[in-house]
Structures are given as C-alpha cells and as structure tokens.
Short mmCIF file of C-alpha atoms and ligand atoms in Angstrom, two decimals:
data_model
loop_
_atom_site.label_atom_id
_atom_site.label_comp_id
_atom_site.label_asym_id
_atom_site.label_seq_id
_atom_site.Cartn_x
_atom_site.Cartn_y
_atom_site.Cartn_z
CA MET A 1 60.09 37.63 12.76
CA ARG A 2 61.70 34.98 10.62
CA TYR A 3 60.94 31.30 10.27
CA ILE A 4 63.19 28.25 10.32
CA SER A 5 62.75 24.59 9.46
CA THR A 6 62.41 22.09 12.32
CA ARG A 7 65.42 20.43 10.67
CA GLY A 8 67.66 23.49 10.64
CA GLY A 9 68.64 25.49 7.57
CA PRO A 10 68.57 29.22 6.90
CA PRO A 11 65.73 31.44 8.18
CA VAL A 12 63.10 32.65 5.70
CA ALA A 13 60.44 35.37 5.68
CA ILE A 14 56.89 34.40 6.59
CA GLU A 15 55.74 34.98 3.01
CA GLN A 16 58.11 32.24 1.90
CA ALA A 17 57.08 29.95 4.77
CA ILE A 18 53.43 30.36 3.79
CA MET A 19 53.93 29.91 0.05
CA GLY A 20 56.43 27.05 0.51
CA GLY A 21 54.37 25.05 2.99
CA THR A 22 57.14 22.67 3.98
CA ALA A 23 60.79 23.67 4.09
CA ASN A 24 63.09 22.44 1.33
CA ASP A 25 64.72 20.00 3.76
CA GLY A 26 61.33 18.38 4.43
CA GLY A 27 61.01 20.02 7.85
CA LEU A 28 58.17 22.26 9.02
CA TYR A 29 58.49 26.00 9.48
CA VAL A 30 58.45 27.43 13.00
CA PRO A 31 59.23 30.96 14.25
CA GLU A 32 62.95 31.50 14.80
CA SER A 33 62.06 32.31 18.40
CA LEU A 34 58.64 32.46 19.99
CA PRO A 35 57.63 35.96 21.05
CA ALA A 36 56.57 36.70 24.64
CA ILE A 37 53.19 38.41 24.70
CA ASN A 38 52.16 40.57 27.64
CA LEU A 39 48.50 40.01 28.54
CA ARG A 40 48.14 43.76 29.04
CA SER A 41 48.58 44.22 25.29
CA PHE A 42 45.09 42.75 24.88
CA ASP A 43 43.46 45.37 27.11
CA GLN A 44 42.04 47.32 24.18
CA ALA A 45 41.14 44.24 22.16
CA THR A 46 37.41 43.71 22.45
CA ASP A 47 36.40 41.10 19.90
CA LEU A 48 37.85 38.00 18.26
CA PRO A 49 39.42 39.75 15.22
CA ASP A 50 41.05 42.31 17.54
CA VAL A 51 42.48 39.66 19.83
CA ALA A 52 43.67 37.69 16.81
CA LEU A 53 45.38 40.82 15.47
CA LYS A 54 47.18 41.53 18.76
CA PHE A 55 48.17 37.90 19.07
CA LEU A 56 49.44 37.60 15.49
CA GLU A 57 51.26 40.94 15.22
CA PRO A 58 54.63 39.73 16.56
CA PHE A 59 54.52 36.69 14.28
CA PHE A 60 54.11 38.94 11.22
CA ALA A 61 56.41 41.76 12.36
CA GLY A 62 58.48 43.20 9.52
CA SER A 63 56.60 41.30 6.80
CA SER A 64 54.51 42.59 3.90
CA LEU A 65 51.47 41.14 5.70
CA SER A 66 51.85 43.20 8.86
CA GLY A 67 50.11 46.21 7.23
CA PRO A 68 47.08 44.26 5.97
CA LEU A 69 46.99 42.04 9.07
CA ALA A 70 43.96 43.77 10.57
CA ASP A 71 42.03 43.23 7.32
CA LEU A 72 43.19 39.62 7.17
CA CYS A 73 41.91 39.02 10.70
CA ARG A 74 38.56 40.64 9.94
CA ALA A 75 38.20 38.50 6.79
CA ALA A 76 39.25 35.22 8.40
CA PHE A 77 37.57 35.60 11.80
CA SER A 78 34.24 36.59 10.31
CA PHE A 79 32.14 34.08 12.25
CA PRO A 80 31.72 33.63 16.01
CA ILE A 81 33.87 31.19 18.03
CA PRO A 82 31.88 31.04 21.26
CA LEU A 83 33.03 29.55 24.56
CA ARG A 84 29.78 28.01 25.68
CA PRO A 85 29.34 27.19 29.41
CA LEU A 86 28.13 23.63 29.80
CA GLU A 87 28.49 22.60 33.45
CA THR A 88 29.55 24.12 36.75
CA ALA A 89 29.72 20.97 38.89
CA PRO A 90 31.87 19.11 39.80
CA GLY A 91 33.98 21.75 38.03
CA THR A 92 33.70 24.32 35.27
CA LEU A 93 33.18 22.76 31.85
CA LYS A 94 32.88 24.91 28.75
CA VAL A 95 32.84 24.03 25.07
CA LEU A 96 34.89 26.00 22.56
CA GLU A 97 32.69 25.85 19.45
CA LEU A 98 34.91 26.05 16.40
CA PHE A 99 32.27 24.97 13.91
CA HIS A 100 30.36 28.12 12.98
CA GLY A 101 32.25 28.77 9.74
CA PRO A 102 31.12 28.05 6.16
CA THR A 103 31.96 24.33 6.17
CA ALA A 104 31.08 23.72 9.84
CA ALA A 105 34.52 22.61 11.06
CA PHE A 106 37.44 24.40 12.71
CA LYS A 107 39.50 24.17 9.54
CA ASP A 108 37.57 27.12 8.14
CA VAL A 109 39.61 29.43 10.37
CA GLY A 110 43.02 28.41 9.09
CA ALA A 111 41.87 27.93 5.50
CA ARG A 112 40.27 31.37 5.29
CA PHE A 113 43.24 33.13 6.87
CA LEU A 114 45.64 31.29 4.58
CA ALA A 115 43.60 32.02 1.45
CA HIS A 116 43.51 35.74 2.21
CA ALA A 117 47.21 35.80 3.12
CA MET A 118 48.22 33.98 -0.07
CA GLU A 119 46.07 36.23 -2.22
CA ARG A 120 47.96 39.25 -0.88
CA ILE A 121 51.36 37.63 -1.27
CA ILE A 122 50.58 36.65 -4.88
CA ALA A 123 49.19 40.09 -5.75
CA ALA A 124 52.37 41.74 -4.41
CA ASP A 125 54.66 39.40 -6.36
CA ARG A 126 55.96 41.37 -9.36
CA ALA A 127 57.48 38.27 -10.93
CA ASN A 128 54.05 36.66 -10.89
CA THR A 129 54.11 33.90 -13.51
CA GLY A 130 50.62 32.45 -13.63
CA PRO A 131 48.37 30.91 -11.04
CA VAL A 132 49.65 28.96 -8.05
CA THR A 133 48.22 25.50 -7.46
CA VAL A 134 47.18 24.76 -3.92
CA LEU A 135 47.55 21.00 -3.51
CA VAL A 136 45.81 19.46 -0.53
CA ALA A 137 45.36 15.99 0.91
CA THR A 138 42.35 15.74 3.17
CA SER A 139 40.84 13.20 5.53
CA GLY A 140 37.58 15.09 5.06
CA ASP A 141 37.36 18.55 6.54
CA THR A 142 40.50 20.33 5.32
CA GLY A 143 39.59 19.90 1.67
CA GLY A 144 36.12 21.35 2.07
CA ALA A 145 37.37 24.29 4.09
CA VAL A 146 40.20 24.99 1.64
CA ALA A 147 37.93 24.66 -1.39
CA ALA A 148 35.39 27.04 0.15
CA ALA A 149 38.08 29.51 1.15
CA TYR A 150 39.86 29.59 -2.24
CA HIS A 151 36.86 29.22 -4.51
CA ARG A 152 37.02 31.95 -7.20
CA ARG A 153 39.98 33.66 -5.54
CA PRO A 154 42.18 35.28 -8.16
CA GLY A 155 45.61 33.83 -8.82
CA THR A 156 44.97 30.39 -7.35
CA ARG A 157 43.63 27.02 -8.31
CA VAL A 158 43.00 24.19 -5.88
CA VAL A 159 43.43 20.44 -6.28
CA VAL A 160 42.04 18.39 -3.39
CA LEU A 161 42.73 14.68 -2.84
CA PHE A 162 40.46 12.75 -0.53
CA PRO A 163 40.15 9.03 0.29
CA ASP A 164 37.26 7.57 -1.68
CA GLY A 165 34.55 6.24 0.61
CA ARG A 166 36.28 7.38 3.79
CA VAL A 167 34.57 10.75 4.19
CA SER A 168 30.99 11.42 5.29
CA PRO A 169 28.42 12.07 2.52
CA ARG A 170 28.12 15.72 3.53
CA GLN A 171 31.90 16.10 3.68
CA GLN A 172 32.08 14.64 0.18
CA HIS A 173 29.48 17.15 -0.93
CA GLN A 174 31.59 20.00 0.43
CA LEU A 175 34.60 18.65 -1.43
CA THR A 176 32.95 18.26 -4.78
CA CYS A 177 30.47 21.13 -5.19
CA TRP A 178 32.77 23.96 -6.35
CA GLY A 179 34.00 23.76 -9.92
CA ASP A 180 35.68 26.89 -11.34
CA ASN A 181 39.22 26.93 -9.91
CA VAL A 182 38.64 23.87 -7.65
CA THR A 183 39.27 20.23 -8.70
CA SER A 184 38.48 17.38 -6.30
CA LEU A 185 39.88 13.89 -6.78
CA ALA A 186 38.54 10.80 -4.99
CA VAL A 187 41.63 8.63 -4.47
CA ARG A 188 41.25 4.85 -4.24
CA GLY A 189 43.07 4.50 -0.94
CA GLU A 190 43.34 6.03 2.52
CA PHE A 191 44.20 9.49 3.75
CA ASP A 192 47.82 8.40 4.11
CA ASP A 193 47.88 7.56 0.38
CA CYS A 194 46.59 11.03 -0.42
CA GLN A 195 49.22 12.59 1.81
CA ARG A 196 51.92 10.44 0.22
CA LEU A 197 50.91 11.60 -3.28
CA VAL A 198 50.98 15.23 -2.22
CA LYS A 199 54.38 14.79 -0.60
CA ALA A 200 55.67 13.08 -3.76
CA ALA A 201 54.44 15.95 -5.94
CA PHE A 202 56.12 18.50 -3.69
CA ALA A 203 59.33 16.46 -3.66
CA ASP A 204 59.52 16.73 -7.49
CA PRO A 205 61.25 20.04 -8.30
CA VAL A 206 59.94 20.08 -11.87
CA LEU A 207 56.32 19.67 -10.83
CA ARG A 208 56.77 22.08 -8.01
CA THR A 209 58.01 24.85 -10.27
CA ARG A 210 55.83 24.15 -13.28
CA HIS A 211 52.59 24.29 -11.28
CA ARG A 212 53.82 26.70 -8.60
CA LEU A 213 52.68 24.19 -5.99
CA CYS A 214 51.61 25.44 -2.59
CA SER A 215 50.32 23.50 0.38
CA ALA A 216 47.33 24.37 2.48
CA ASN A 217 47.60 21.41 4.84
CA SER A 218 47.77 21.88 8.57
CA ILE A 219 51.54 21.81 8.25
CA ASN A 220 51.31 25.32 6.76
CA VAL A 221 52.31 27.87 9.34
CA GLY A 222 49.70 30.21 7.85
CA ARG A 223 47.01 27.88 9.18
CA LEU A 224 48.54 27.13 12.55
CA LEU A 225 48.97 30.75 13.60
CA PRO A 226 45.29 31.77 13.27
CA GLN A 227 44.36 28.57 15.11
CA ALA A 228 46.57 29.62 18.00
CA ALA A 229 44.70 32.94 17.95
CA TYR A 230 41.36 31.39 18.92
CA TYR A 231 42.98 29.72 21.90
CA ALA A 232 44.31 33.14 22.86
CA HIS A 233 40.83 34.62 22.58
CA ALA A 234 39.08 31.84 24.53
CA SER A 235 41.65 31.69 27.33
CA LEU A 236 41.64 35.50 27.66
CA LEU A 237 37.85 35.61 27.90
CA HIS A 238 37.96 33.01 30.62
CA TRP A 239 40.85 34.72 32.39
CA GLN A 240 39.16 38.09 32.35
CA ALA A 241 35.96 36.55 33.75
CA THR A 242 37.52 34.32 36.42
CA GLY A 243 41.23 35.10 36.89
CA ARG A 244 41.92 31.42 36.20
CA PRO A 245 43.66 29.62 33.36
CA LEU A 246 41.62 27.41 31.07
CA SER A 247 42.65 23.84 30.28
CA PHE A 248 41.77 22.36 26.88
CA ILE A 249 40.91 18.90 25.64
CA VAL A 250 41.53 18.83 21.90
CA PRO A 251 40.32 16.18 19.41
CA THR A 252 43.53 15.32 17.57
CA GLY A 253 44.56 13.84 14.25
CA ASN A 254 47.47 15.55 12.53
CA LEU A 255 48.01 17.65 15.69
CA GLY A 256 47.54 21.03 14.01
CA ASN A 257 44.82 22.18 16.36
CA GLY A 258 46.41 20.80 19.53
CA PHE A 259 49.82 22.14 18.66
CA ALA A 260 48.40 25.61 18.02
CA CYS A 261 47.18 25.52 21.62
CA VAL A 262 50.72 24.71 22.79
CA TRP A 263 52.04 27.76 20.92
CA ALA A 264 49.41 29.99 22.49
CA ARG A 265 50.45 28.83 25.97
CA ARG A 266 54.17 29.16 25.15
CA VAL A 267 53.83 32.83 24.22
CA GLY A 268 52.08 33.60 27.49
CA LEU A 269 48.33 33.01 27.27
CA PRO A 270 46.65 31.72 30.45
CA ILE A 271 46.26 28.09 29.39
CA GLY A 272 46.50 25.24 31.89
CA ARG A 273 46.73 21.61 30.82
CA ILE A 274 46.39 20.48 27.21
CA ILE A 275 45.04 16.98 26.68
CA LEU A 276 44.92 15.44 23.22
CA ALA A 277 41.99 13.12 22.57
CA THR A 278 42.66 10.67 19.75
CA ASN A 279 40.58 7.94 18.17
CA ALA A 280 41.88 4.40 17.64
CA ASN A 281 44.87 5.90 15.79
CA THR A 282 47.09 5.83 18.85
CA THR A 283 50.50 6.92 17.57
CA ILE A 284 50.61 9.93 19.92
CA PRO A 285 49.31 8.29 23.13
CA ASP A 286 51.63 5.33 22.49
CA TYR A 287 54.59 7.66 22.06
CA LEU A 288 53.84 9.45 25.32
CA ALA A 289 53.44 6.12 27.11
CA THR A 290 56.53 4.37 25.72
CA GLY A 291 58.83 7.11 24.44
CA GLN A 292 58.94 5.37 21.04
CA TRP A 293 57.78 7.32 17.99
CA LEU A 294 56.19 4.66 15.77
CA PRO A 295 54.15 6.10 12.88
CA ARG A 296 51.91 3.50 11.24
CA PRO A 297 49.14 3.21 8.65
CA SER A 298 45.93 4.84 9.79
CA VAL A 299 42.86 2.81 10.74
CA PRO A 300 39.36 4.00 9.82
CA THR A 301 37.19 5.22 12.68
CA LEU A 302 33.96 7.13 13.25
CA ALA A 303 36.00 10.27 13.87
CA SER A 304 37.42 10.05 10.36
CA ALA A 305 39.00 13.52 10.24
CA MET A 306 41.33 12.24 12.94
CA ASP A 307 42.36 9.04 11.10
CA VAL A 308 46.05 9.89 10.95
CA GLY A 309 48.78 7.32 11.60
CA GLU A 310 51.69 9.73 11.24
CA PRO A 311 50.74 13.06 12.81
CA SER A 312 52.95 15.58 11.01
CA ASN A 313 52.90 18.34 13.58
CA MET A 314 54.55 16.10 16.16
CA GLU A 315 57.79 17.20 14.52
CA ARG A 316 57.07 20.75 15.67
CA LEU A 317 56.13 19.68 19.19
CA ARG A 318 59.20 17.50 19.57
CA GLY A 319 61.26 20.39 18.21
CA LEU A 320 60.14 22.50 21.17
CA CYS A 321 61.18 19.82 23.66
CA VAL A 322 64.50 18.28 24.66
CA ASP A 323 63.11 14.77 25.18
CA VAL A 324 59.91 12.76 25.55
CA GLU A 325 59.67 13.73 29.21
CA ALA A 326 59.51 17.37 28.15
CA VAL A 327 56.81 16.50 25.59
CA ARG A 328 54.85 14.91 28.45
CA GLN A 329 55.06 18.22 30.31
CA GLU A 330 53.41 19.95 27.35
CA VAL A 331 50.60 17.54 26.56
CA SER A 332 49.01 14.31 27.62
CA ALA A 333 46.93 12.11 25.37
CA MET A 334 44.22 9.51 25.57
CA PRO A 335 42.75 7.28 22.83
CA VAL A 336 39.01 6.71 22.49
CA THR A 337 37.49 3.69 20.71
CA ASP A 338 34.57 3.85 18.29
CA ALA A 339 32.38 2.08 20.87
CA LEU A 340 33.09 4.86 23.37
CA ILE A 341 32.50 7.53 20.75
CA ARG A 342 29.04 6.06 20.20
CA THR A 343 28.13 5.85 23.87
CA THR A 344 29.45 9.35 24.49
CA ILE A 345 27.29 10.84 21.73
CA ILE A 346 24.25 9.12 23.26
CA ASP A 347 25.13 9.96 26.89
CA GLU A 348 25.83 13.62 26.18
CA TYR A 349 22.55 13.96 24.32
CA ARG A 350 20.72 12.47 27.32
CA ARG A 351 22.59 14.79 29.67
CA HIS A 352 22.19 18.13 27.87
CA ARG A 353 20.02 17.49 24.80
CA LEU A 354 23.01 18.50 22.68
CA ALA A 355 24.26 16.56 19.65
CA TRP A 356 28.04 16.48 19.16
CA CYS A 357 30.08 15.19 16.24
CA PRO A 358 32.20 12.01 16.66
CA HIS A 359 35.42 14.06 16.90
CA THR A 360 34.10 16.28 19.64
CA ALA A 361 32.82 13.15 21.40
CA THR A 362 36.40 11.89 21.86
CA ALA A 363 37.23 15.00 23.87
CA LEU A 364 34.02 14.82 25.89
CA HIS A 365 34.80 11.23 26.74
CA VAL A 366 38.29 12.17 27.91
CA TYR A 367 36.75 14.85 30.12
CA ARG A 368 34.35 12.34 31.67
CA GLU A 369 37.26 9.99 32.36
CA LEU A 370 39.35 12.56 34.23
CA PRO A 371 39.71 11.87 37.95
CA ALA A 372 37.04 13.85 39.83
CA ALA A 373 39.72 15.84 41.65
CA GLU A 374 41.26 16.89 38.35
CA ARG A 375 37.88 17.93 36.97
CA SER A 376 37.16 20.18 39.91
CA ALA A 377 40.70 21.50 40.41
CA ARG A 378 40.85 23.18 37.00
CA ASP A 379 38.52 24.91 34.58
CA TRP A 380 38.10 22.90 31.40
CA ALA A 381 37.12 23.55 27.83
CA VAL A 382 36.33 20.72 25.47
CA VAL A 383 37.11 21.75 21.91
CA ALA A 384 34.22 21.10 19.50
CA THR A 385 35.86 20.72 16.11
CA ALA A 386 32.85 20.13 13.82
CA HIS A 387 29.07 20.48 13.80
CA ALA A 388 27.14 17.26 14.39
CA ALA A 389 25.08 17.91 11.23
CA LYS A 390 28.18 17.31 9.14
CA PHE A 391 28.22 13.72 10.43
CA ASP A 392 24.46 13.16 10.35
CA THR A 393 24.81 9.58 9.05
CA ILE A 394 26.66 8.64 12.26
CA VAL A 395 24.96 10.88 14.82
CA GLU A 396 21.30 10.70 13.81
CA PRO A 397 20.88 6.89 13.97
CA LEU A 398 22.48 6.92 17.44
CA LEU A 399 20.17 9.61 18.75
CA GLY A 400 17.02 8.80 16.81
CA VAL A 401 16.52 12.49 16.11
CA SER A 402 17.50 14.65 13.18
CA VAL A 403 20.17 17.29 13.74
CA ALA A 404 19.29 20.74 12.38
CA VAL A 405 21.64 21.84 9.59
CA PRO A 406 23.25 25.26 10.15
CA PRO A 407 22.46 27.77 7.35
CA GLU A 408 26.01 28.00 5.95
CA LEU A 409 26.18 24.25 5.57
CA ALA A 410 22.68 24.15 4.10
CA ALA A 411 23.72 26.64 1.42
CA ILE A 412 26.66 24.45 0.39
CA LEU A 413 24.49 21.32 0.31
CA GLN A 414 22.30 23.04 -2.31
CA ARG A 415 25.15 23.14 -4.82
CA PRO A 416 25.49 20.38 -7.47
CA THR A 417 28.53 18.09 -7.22
CA GLN A 418 31.06 16.57 -9.60
CA VAL A 419 33.78 14.07 -8.71
CA GLU A 420 36.66 12.29 -10.46
CA HIS A 421 38.08 8.99 -9.24
CA VAL A 422 41.81 8.23 -9.47
CA ASP A 423 44.23 5.50 -8.34
CA ALA A 424 46.77 6.35 -5.67
CA GLU A 425 49.51 6.89 -8.28
CA LEU A 426 51.55 10.02 -8.86
CA ASP A 427 51.00 9.78 -12.64
CA GLU A 428 47.25 10.04 -12.14
CA LEU A 429 47.66 13.11 -9.99
CA ILE A 430 50.00 14.70 -12.53
CA ALA A 431 47.39 14.15 -15.25
CA HIS A 432 45.00 16.31 -13.25
CA LEU A 433 47.40 19.08 -12.34
C1 PLP B 1 40.91 17.96 11.17
C2 PLP B 1 39.97 17.63 12.26
C3 PLP B 1 40.42 17.16 13.50
C4 PLP B 1 41.88 16.92 13.77
O1 PLP B 1 42.61 18.12 13.80
P1 PLP B 1 44.20 18.10 13.65
O2 PLP B 1 44.60 19.50 13.57
O3 PLP B 1 44.51 17.33 12.41
O4 PLP B 1 44.71 17.40 14.86
C5 PLP B 1 39.49 16.95 14.49
N1 PLP B 1 38.18 17.13 14.28
C6 PLP B 1 37.71 17.57 13.10
C7 PLP B 1 36.25 17.74 12.93
C8 PLP B 1 38.58 17.85 12.06
O5 PLP B 1 38.11 18.28 10.88
#
C-alpha cells in the first residue's frame, strides 16, 4: 500500500507519510486506494488488538511496519475501549468510551500508535542523524496524549504548543508535567495561532531539516488509521451481537476522529450513519448546509478541544467525494451551543447518574434531537471522547457533585509541572526548538 497527497504528487511509502506528516505540496496523505476488507477476515480476531491488526494489515502491506504490526497494536491498544449499552428505548443507544487511556481522551490511541510506529521507523533508519523533533499544536488533548506517548522514548523529542488560558487546568497539567524530552510552550493566542506557527515551521525547509521535524497532529495518517480501527472493533462487536450496522455520533473539531469513522465504513465495516456534532465552531455544518467552505477563526467554547475554525481533515473527506452533495451522503453535522452543552450535562446526569465531558455532551445532545423515528430505526453509538474528570472545572459546578478521577489520570496529576510562555511568533518558537 502506498500513500498519496490529497493534492496529487507521487506516491510514497507509509514510513515516509508517517514521518513527513503533511505532504510536501501541503496536502494530506491518504492511501492510494482504499482496501476492501471482508468481514470474514475478522472471524479469528477476538479482542481489540487483534481486530486492529486485521483492520490495519492492508494499510501497512509491504512496509517495514507490517512485521511488527501485531506488537504495535498490542502496545497502542493496551487499554479497553468499551461499547457501553445505555438505553434500549425508543431505540438502541450505546456509548463508545474512548477515554480509558493514560490521559483520559481518545487521542491516546493515535498518539500511542504513532509513537511506537515512529520509534521503529527511526531505529531502522541507518542514516539516522540525531533525534527527530515532534512538533505539535494542541487545543488541549492532543498535546497531553502525545507528550505521554513520547515521554522518554529514544530518538525523539517533543515540542508542544498550546493556547495559554484556553485549556482546562487538568489538561494544562498533562501538558506541562513531563520534562526530559518534552517541552511545552503556552502560546499567547488561540489554537489557530499555535497551528499557524507549526505550519510555518514545517514550511521552512531549513528548520525542517535541521530539527528533523515531524508532526503528530491528527493530520498524521499514523494517528488516523488506529482511530479507524476502534470503529471497526465497535461496529463488529455490535454486528456480531445483532446483525445490524451501528451509526455513530462523533464530537468533532479537526475532524480526525469523525473522518476515521468514514474510512472504516468505506473499507467495509458495518457502519450506518455518521453524524458530526460540533460546538459553536460551525464551519462544517455551515459547509454542508450552504455548499460554501468558509474557514474562519475559532471561537472559544466549553468543548475547547473542538474549538477549530479550519478543520484540516475536511480536505481528506472532500477528496473522497466528487461534490458537496457526495459529502452530505457521507456525513451530516449539527452544531451545539454552550448553553445546550450545559443543559445536556445536567439532563444526562439526572437521567442515568453519569457525568459526561462537554465534548461528549455535544454528541448526546445531537442524539436527543434526532427525530424519534430516526432514533428507533437505527442503532446508535454516541462517541465519548474524554473523561468528565478531565473537565472537572466545567462539569462539577453544573452537577454539584465531584467526579471521581480515573487512576491513570490521578497518577499524572501527581507529577510536578513546568511551563514556558511565548508570543505567537515563529522566532519565539525557533528559540525553543
Ligand atoms: C480532539 C478532541 C475532539 C475533536 O476531535 P477531532 O479529531 O479533532 O475532530 C473531541 N473531543 C475531545 C475530548 C478531544 O480531545
């Protein structure tokens, strides 16, 4: 399997797509052609790492990673991703809980897989000329997951940029508690400023070569593929139990998670509808409604990890489709205001005594808003992207109860922190590289 840029250009091996992050022409890497996967090939796959291995095999065929792929899957999918039944009337509602990893958000999956994949690629590189620098812009959760995944990994250092004051206190803790090969910079600006700085660094060939820059953002194909694997696992479980496809409602920011679900369905997994839940950053719902792609500055919301005004992975989704009508066949989208996020967190706690994070609340709200016929006609899974305890300062005052901290997160919160503040200027970033 080889990979091409969404903007054309020559195909490359997956090792190069992973280490390069974005293609030289600024496009995003996608498989040259999507494989077709026969569901029977999963018959012997019993657990999540096995299903992930079966799912990922064709994407890594012929690469240096195909041999170690089983080990990679065991290392990355080392925590459970349960599909928890929530309701049976008026229709089946389940929750896909993606938050049982070390930093309590779904980004642990992609970050861990990518870190292990890069480590192998670097170790196999005979021309190895010093450490690679993984440069990441984060709206909160990516940076923590990447820092945790790469911390003390040989051959790599990590520089994380996050918007100062725009991440939750516990997110900030996860970004700034590592040291060793991890540097975290609090940028005076928004997520989009952080992303702009990272893009500018990558666009500079001198910087890129001198620091051997690599990306670990959700644009990296090495993060998207393992994310598609958990949709494969969840939809297969549901299919084996019921003979019915599962439809997903995905909290969406940069569209990495939602797009991974589209890939899983495209290669043949039993997935029904895919609905993207956004916050007040409505670039995607507006595009689907009007046909006009109008990226814009992001606005801050309670679901801050989804504060993205220019969702990068839309380029991949549009690349799969001939026109906006075809995009509408793949996904629909609905925005959710902060006020509705708040009432949803409260209502869902009253209903089930369960606390959900603000991101997950967007998807739950979208589910509640579906026409009753649509809720009962299909089986639905709301995707829970982070643990509520990570957003305690938002969730606890709404509920008037404290949310128990999962042990992995508690361990991280024990670590001391250190942070550096910088202006949103490329020179300041360079000084820290
Ligand atoms: C990153 C993130 C999202 C958005 O995911 P994308 O892949 O950027 O669409 C949603 N919820 C949480 C908790 C996140 O960390």
